[in-house]
Tab-separated table of C-alpha atoms in Angstrom:
chain	number	residue	atom	x	y	z
A	808	ALA	CA	195.348	363.056	-54.214
A	809	SER	CA	195.668	360.559	-51.529
A	810	SER	CA	194.055	362.832	-48.999
A	811	LEU	CA	191.148	363.432	-51.429
A	812	ALA	CA	190.704	359.642	-51.896
A	813	VAL	CA	190.565	359.015	-48.119
A	814	THR	CA	188.208	361.871	-47.633
A	815	GLY	CA	185.899	360.537	-50.395
A	816	ALA	CA	185.980	357.134	-48.985
A	817	ALA	CA	185.164	358.162	-45.452
A	818	ALA	CA	182.215	360.362	-46.863
A	819	SER	CA	180.888	357.413	-48.826
A	820	SER	CA	181.154	354.981	-45.748
A	821	SER	CA	179.442	357.506	-43.451
A	822	GLY	CA	176.765	358.009	-46.093
A	823	LEU	CA	176.171	354.253	-46.228
A	824	SER	CA	176.060	353.795	-42.492
A	825	VAL	CA	173.445	356.588	-42.177
A	826	THR	CA	171.437	355.098	-44.907
A	827	GLY	CA	171.520	351.671	-43.199
A	828	LEU	CA	170.551	353.113	-39.846
A	829	GLN	CA	167.515	354.869	-41.448
A	830	THR	CA	166.451	351.688	-43.151
A	831	LYS	CA	166.524	349.743	-39.875
A	832	ARG	CA	164.488	352.440	-38.204
A	833	SER	CA	161.896	352.448	-40.919
A	834	LEU	CA	161.566	348.565	-40.757
A	835	ALA	CA	161.179	348.662	-36.902
A	836	ALA	CA	158.503	351.368	-37.229
A	837	ALA	CA	156.720	349.345	-39.962
A	838	ALA	CA	156.777	346.249	-37.800
A	839	ALA	CA	155.452	348.168	-34.788
A	840	ALA	CA	152.596	349.657	-36.791
A	841	GLU	CA	151.786	346.171	-38.151
A	842	THR	CA	151.802	344.778	-34.680
A	843	ALA	CA	149.513	347.642	-33.470
A	844	GLN	CA	147.152	346.973	-36.397
A	845	LEU	CA	146.940	343.243	-35.496
A	846	GLY	CA	146.267	344.073	-31.910
A	847	ALA	CA	143.461	346.493	-32.923
A	848	SER	CA	141.946	343.847	-35.233
A	849	GLY	CA	141.580	341.249	-32.381
A	850	ALA	CA	144.717	339.177	-33.018
A	851	LEU	CA	147.423	338.451	-30.485
A	852	SER	CA	149.674	341.309	-29.319
A	853	HIS	CA	153.293	340.992	-28.694
A	854	THR	CA	152.606	340.316	-24.987
A	855	GLU	CA	150.152	337.516	-25.625
A	856	PHE	CA	152.398	335.057	-27.570
A	857	LEU	CA	152.920	331.659	-26.006
A	858	ARG	CA	156.116	331.371	-24.098
A	859	ARG	CA	158.699	328.691	-24.577
A	860	GLY	CA	157.493	325.223	-23.247
A	861	SER	CA	153.922	326.432	-22.575
A	862	GLY	CA	152.565	325.301	-25.942
A	863	SER	CA	151.290	321.913	-27.066
A	864	GLY	CA	153.617	321.581	-30.044
A	865	GLY	CA	155.573	318.426	-30.178
A	866	LEU	CA	153.636	316.846	-27.225
A	867	THR	CA	151.755	313.649	-27.508
A	868	SER	CA	147.893	313.855	-27.301
A	869	SER	CA	145.055	311.445	-27.133
A	870	LEU	CA	141.225	311.533	-27.192
A	871	ARG	CA	140.922	308.863	-24.525
A	872	LYS	CA	139.481	310.255	-21.268
A	873	GLY	CA	141.701	309.781	-18.239
A	874	LYS	CA	140.648	307.896	-15.100
A	875	VAL	CA	138.403	309.891	-12.889
A	876	VAL	CA	139.885	310.122	-9.427
A	877	ASP	CA	137.405	310.065	-6.600
A	878	THR	CA	138.309	312.997	-4.353
A	879	GLN	CA	135.722	312.126	-1.731
A	880	PRO	CA	137.176	310.724	1.443
A	881	LYS	CA	136.721	307.089	2.196
A	882	PRO	CA	134.397	306.180	5.139
A	883	LYS	CA	136.223	305.338	8.275
A	884	LYS	CA	136.276	301.886	9.756
A	885	ALA	CA	133.584	300.992	12.313
A	886	GLY	CA	136.228	299.392	14.555
A	887	ALA	CA	133.912	296.679	15.996
A	888	PHE	CA	136.808	294.336	16.461
A	889	LYS	CA	139.216	297.119	17.770
A	890	LYS	CA	140.597	296.556	21.255
A	891	ARG	CA	139.289	299.094	23.918
A	892	LYS	CA	141.367	300.775	26.523
A	893	ILE	CA	141.288	298.860	29.808
A	894	PRO	CA	140.916	301.081	32.842
A	895	ALA	CA	142.302	300.133	36.339
A	896	THR	CA	140.225	297.519	38.141
A	897	GLU	CA	138.974	297.226	41.592
A	898	PHE	CA	140.698	294.000	41.955
A	899	ARG	CA	144.140	295.496	41.461
A	900	ARG	CA	143.353	298.168	44.086
A	901	PHE	CA	142.200	295.745	46.617
A	902	TYR	CA	145.143	293.413	45.985
A	903	ASP	CA	147.766	296.113	46.185
A	904	ARG	CA	146.119	297.314	49.380
A	905	GLY	CA	146.208	293.805	50.967
A	906	ASP	CA	142.533	293.437	51.306
A	907	LEU	CA	142.250	290.116	49.386
A	908	PRO	CA	143.060	286.927	51.362
A	909	ILE	CA	145.126	285.344	48.628
A	910	CYS	CA	148.820	285.090	47.567
A	911	VAL	CA	150.753	283.366	44.921
A	912	GLN	CA	152.079	279.924	45.936
A	913	HIS	CA	155.100	279.016	43.850
A	914	THR	CA	155.606	275.320	43.329
A	915	SER	CA	157.943	273.171	41.188
A	916	SER	CA	155.304	272.411	38.600
A	917	LYS	CA	153.063	275.473	38.336
A	918	ASN	CA	151.894	278.398	40.466
A	919	SER	CA	148.693	278.227	42.436
A	920	ILE	CA	146.808	280.317	44.876
A	921	GLN	CA	147.185	280.112	48.615
A	922	TRP	CA	144.027	281.156	50.372
A	923	LYS	CA	144.429	282.609	53.826
A	924	VAL	CA	140.751	281.882	54.486
A	925	GLU	CA	138.744	278.991	53.141
A	926	PRO	CA	136.823	280.247	49.958
A	927	ASP	CA	133.428	278.872	51.078
A	928	LYS	CA	133.659	280.889	54.312
A	929	LEU	CA	134.038	284.292	52.512
A	930	ASP	CA	131.204	286.767	51.836
A	931	TYR	CA	130.473	286.070	48.132
A	932	HIS	CA	128.494	289.299	47.813
A	933	HIS	CA	131.624	291.280	48.552
A	934	TYR	CA	134.487	289.147	47.004
A	935	LEU	CA	132.967	287.413	44.021
A	936	PRO	CA	132.183	290.686	42.104
A	937	ILE	CA	135.831	291.956	42.773
A	938	PHE	CA	137.330	288.754	41.423
A	939	PHE	CA	135.067	288.932	38.337
A	940	ASP	CA	136.256	292.585	37.826
A	941	GLY	CA	139.821	291.357	37.844
A	942	LEU	CA	139.178	289.256	34.720
A	943	ARG	CA	139.937	292.391	32.716
A	944	GLU	CA	143.508	292.379	33.845
A	945	VAL	CA	146.259	291.577	31.340
A	946	GLU	CA	149.326	291.996	33.685
A	947	GLU	CA	150.663	289.366	36.004
A	948	PRO	CA	150.164	288.333	38.711
A	949	TYR	CA	146.763	290.105	38.730
A	950	ARG	CA	145.607	288.205	35.599
A	951	PHE	CA	146.443	284.817	37.161
A	952	LEU	CA	145.076	285.606	40.606
A	953	ALA	CA	141.807	287.006	39.322
A	954	TYR	CA	141.110	284.078	36.954
A	955	GLN	CA	142.283	281.315	39.345
A	956	GLY	CA	140.547	282.995	42.365
A	957	THR	CA	137.200	283.249	40.463
A	958	GLU	CA	137.488	279.666	39.420
A	959	ASP	CA	138.150	278.518	43.069
A	960	LEU	CA	135.206	280.633	44.414
A	961	LEU	CA	132.821	279.149	41.822
A	962	LEU	CA	133.953	275.614	42.666
A	963	ALA	CA	133.716	276.161	46.405
A	964	GLY	CA	130.229	277.807	46.046
A	965	ARG	CA	128.593	274.860	44.341
A	966	ALA	CA	127.620	273.103	47.518
A	967	SER	CA	126.727	276.070	49.505
A	968	GLY	CA	124.642	277.819	46.917
A	969	LYS	CA	126.220	281.250	47.459
A	970	VAL	CA	126.730	282.066	43.768
A	971	LEU	CA	123.117	282.365	42.689
A	972	PRO	CA	122.234	285.400	44.870
A	973	CYS	CA	125.352	287.240	43.550
A	974	ILE	CA	124.293	286.999	39.747
A	975	PRO	CA	122.979	290.629	39.533
A	976	GLN	CA	126.347	291.963	40.952
A	977	LEU	CA	128.370	289.922	38.384
A	978	ILE	CA	126.678	291.494	35.310
A	979	ILE	CA	128.552	294.750	35.166
A	980	PRO	CA	132.011	293.175	35.560
A	981	ILE	CA	131.131	290.537	32.904
A	982	LYS	CA	129.935	293.339	30.495
A	983	ASN	CA	133.067	295.459	31.130
A	984	ALA	CA	135.195	292.577	30.472
A	985	LEU	CA	133.538	291.597	27.160
A	986	ASN	CA	133.531	295.245	25.950
A	987	THR	CA	137.297	295.353	25.912
A	988	ARG	CA	136.956	293.367	22.561
A	989	ASN	CA	140.368	291.795	23.573
A	990	LEU	CA	140.446	288.123	22.665
A	991	ASP	CA	142.946	287.452	25.504
A	992	ILE	CA	140.263	288.663	27.855
A	993	ILE	CA	137.051	287.407	26.190
A	994	CYS	CA	138.202	283.717	25.965
A	995	PRO	CA	138.953	283.411	29.843
A	996	VAL	CA	135.571	285.269	30.480
A	997	LEU	CA	133.737	282.828	28.392
A	998	LYS	CA	135.230	279.858	30.181
A	999	ILE	CA	134.307	281.502	33.534
A	1000	LEU	CA	130.760	281.891	32.290
A	1001	LEU	CA	130.593	278.200	31.334
A	1002	LEU	CA	131.848	277.398	34.823
A	1003	LEU	CA	129.348	279.849	36.314
A	1004	VAL	CA	126.356	278.129	34.672
A	1005	GLU	CA	127.540	274.854	36.052
A	1006	SER	CA	128.158	276.098	39.607
A	1007	GLY	CA	124.542	275.921	40.697
A	1008	GLU	CA	120.957	275.306	39.775
A	1009	MET	CA	118.883	278.039	38.227
A	1010	ILE	CA	121.891	280.114	37.420
A	1011	GLY	CA	121.292	279.822	33.662
A	1012	GLU	CA	117.778	280.955	34.187
A	1013	ALA	CA	118.968	283.882	36.335
A	1014	LEU	CA	121.220	285.216	33.488
A	1015	VAL	CA	118.256	285.415	30.974
A	1016	PRO	CA	117.112	288.876	32.011
A	1017	TYR	CA	120.650	290.147	31.426
A	1018	TYR	CA	121.207	288.862	27.975
A	1019	ARG	CA	120.886	292.375	26.521
A	1020	GLN	CA	124.065	293.298	28.461
A	1021	ILE	CA	126.016	290.162	27.646
A	1022	LEU	CA	125.023	289.093	24.029
A	1023	PRO	CA	125.803	292.054	21.882
A	1024	VAL	CA	129.685	291.510	21.977
A	1025	LEU	CA	129.183	287.778	21.632
A	1026	ASN	CA	127.202	288.386	18.445
A	1027	ILE	CA	130.140	290.282	17.102
A	1028	PHE	CA	132.652	287.401	17.677
A	1029	LYS	CA	130.389	284.366	17.114
A	1030	ASN	CA	131.720	283.814	13.546
A	1031	LYS	CA	135.364	284.670	14.262
A	1032	ASN	CA	136.975	281.247	13.752
A	1033	ALA	CA	140.397	280.123	12.497
A	1034	ASN	CA	140.187	279.440	8.767
A	1035	LEU	CA	142.847	276.751	8.358
A	1036	GLY	CA	141.429	274.712	5.515
A	1037	GLY	CA	142.511	271.091	5.942
A	1038	ASP	CA	145.187	271.942	8.634
A	1039	ILE	CA	145.010	271.025	12.257
A	1040	GLU	CA	144.465	273.666	14.949
A	1041	TYR	CA	146.826	272.422	17.662
A	1042	SER	CA	145.800	275.238	20.042
A	1043	GLN	CA	142.327	273.851	20.415
A	1044	ARG	CA	143.402	271.898	23.437
A	1045	TYR	CA	143.770	275.238	25.317
A	1046	GLY	CA	140.265	276.218	24.345
A	1047	ASN	CA	141.152	279.693	23.098
A	1048	ASN	CA	139.120	279.726	19.872
A	1049	VAL	CA	136.522	282.391	20.530
A	1050	GLY	CA	134.159	281.034	17.872
A	1051	ASP	CA	134.020	277.621	19.463
A	1052	LEU	CA	133.531	279.114	22.975
């Protein structure tokens, strides 16, 4: 009796499991058929459903249009005030070679130039353009020697009148110095120009035909001034304000 009961129970459980398996298979087949029917009718297939995190559900949304970002590159700066590269000068080459009759004289108060030959006895057509070309120097002692030497030559040439015939040879060095766009060079050059005009008669008139080479750079820096408001510009005693010059 017990064996019969066990056999009956096993048969009934196996029958139930077979029936459940058949039911699951029939449900899966029905779902596949329904999915195929939806795909044929134009609805989404099982491969076209949104994946997790790719939908817009639960996300904030707004009708306000976002800021339009300009993707066009901005125009480059013209660089009118940018400093230019300073090539080697003829003054440095002549001084290093020992062809200039000058040397630095060190004193207790300040340095000065010691001339081996009197400046008024030199050939201005040869030496004056070389000293003007050295005004582009920014290194010492070339900078000091070029500026002080040019000043001494102009002061010595007032009485002899040797400066006026050299004006055409000075235009290119002046133009090259101004084209550096370096205020540390432009300010000394402008001081030398003021001294050049005062070093003889008719020198100002002789510079008029060369205004096209000199004035363009001066036109760039004519309004460059120190905007201090009500403060005092203590550096004005050095005369390094390019706008005033």
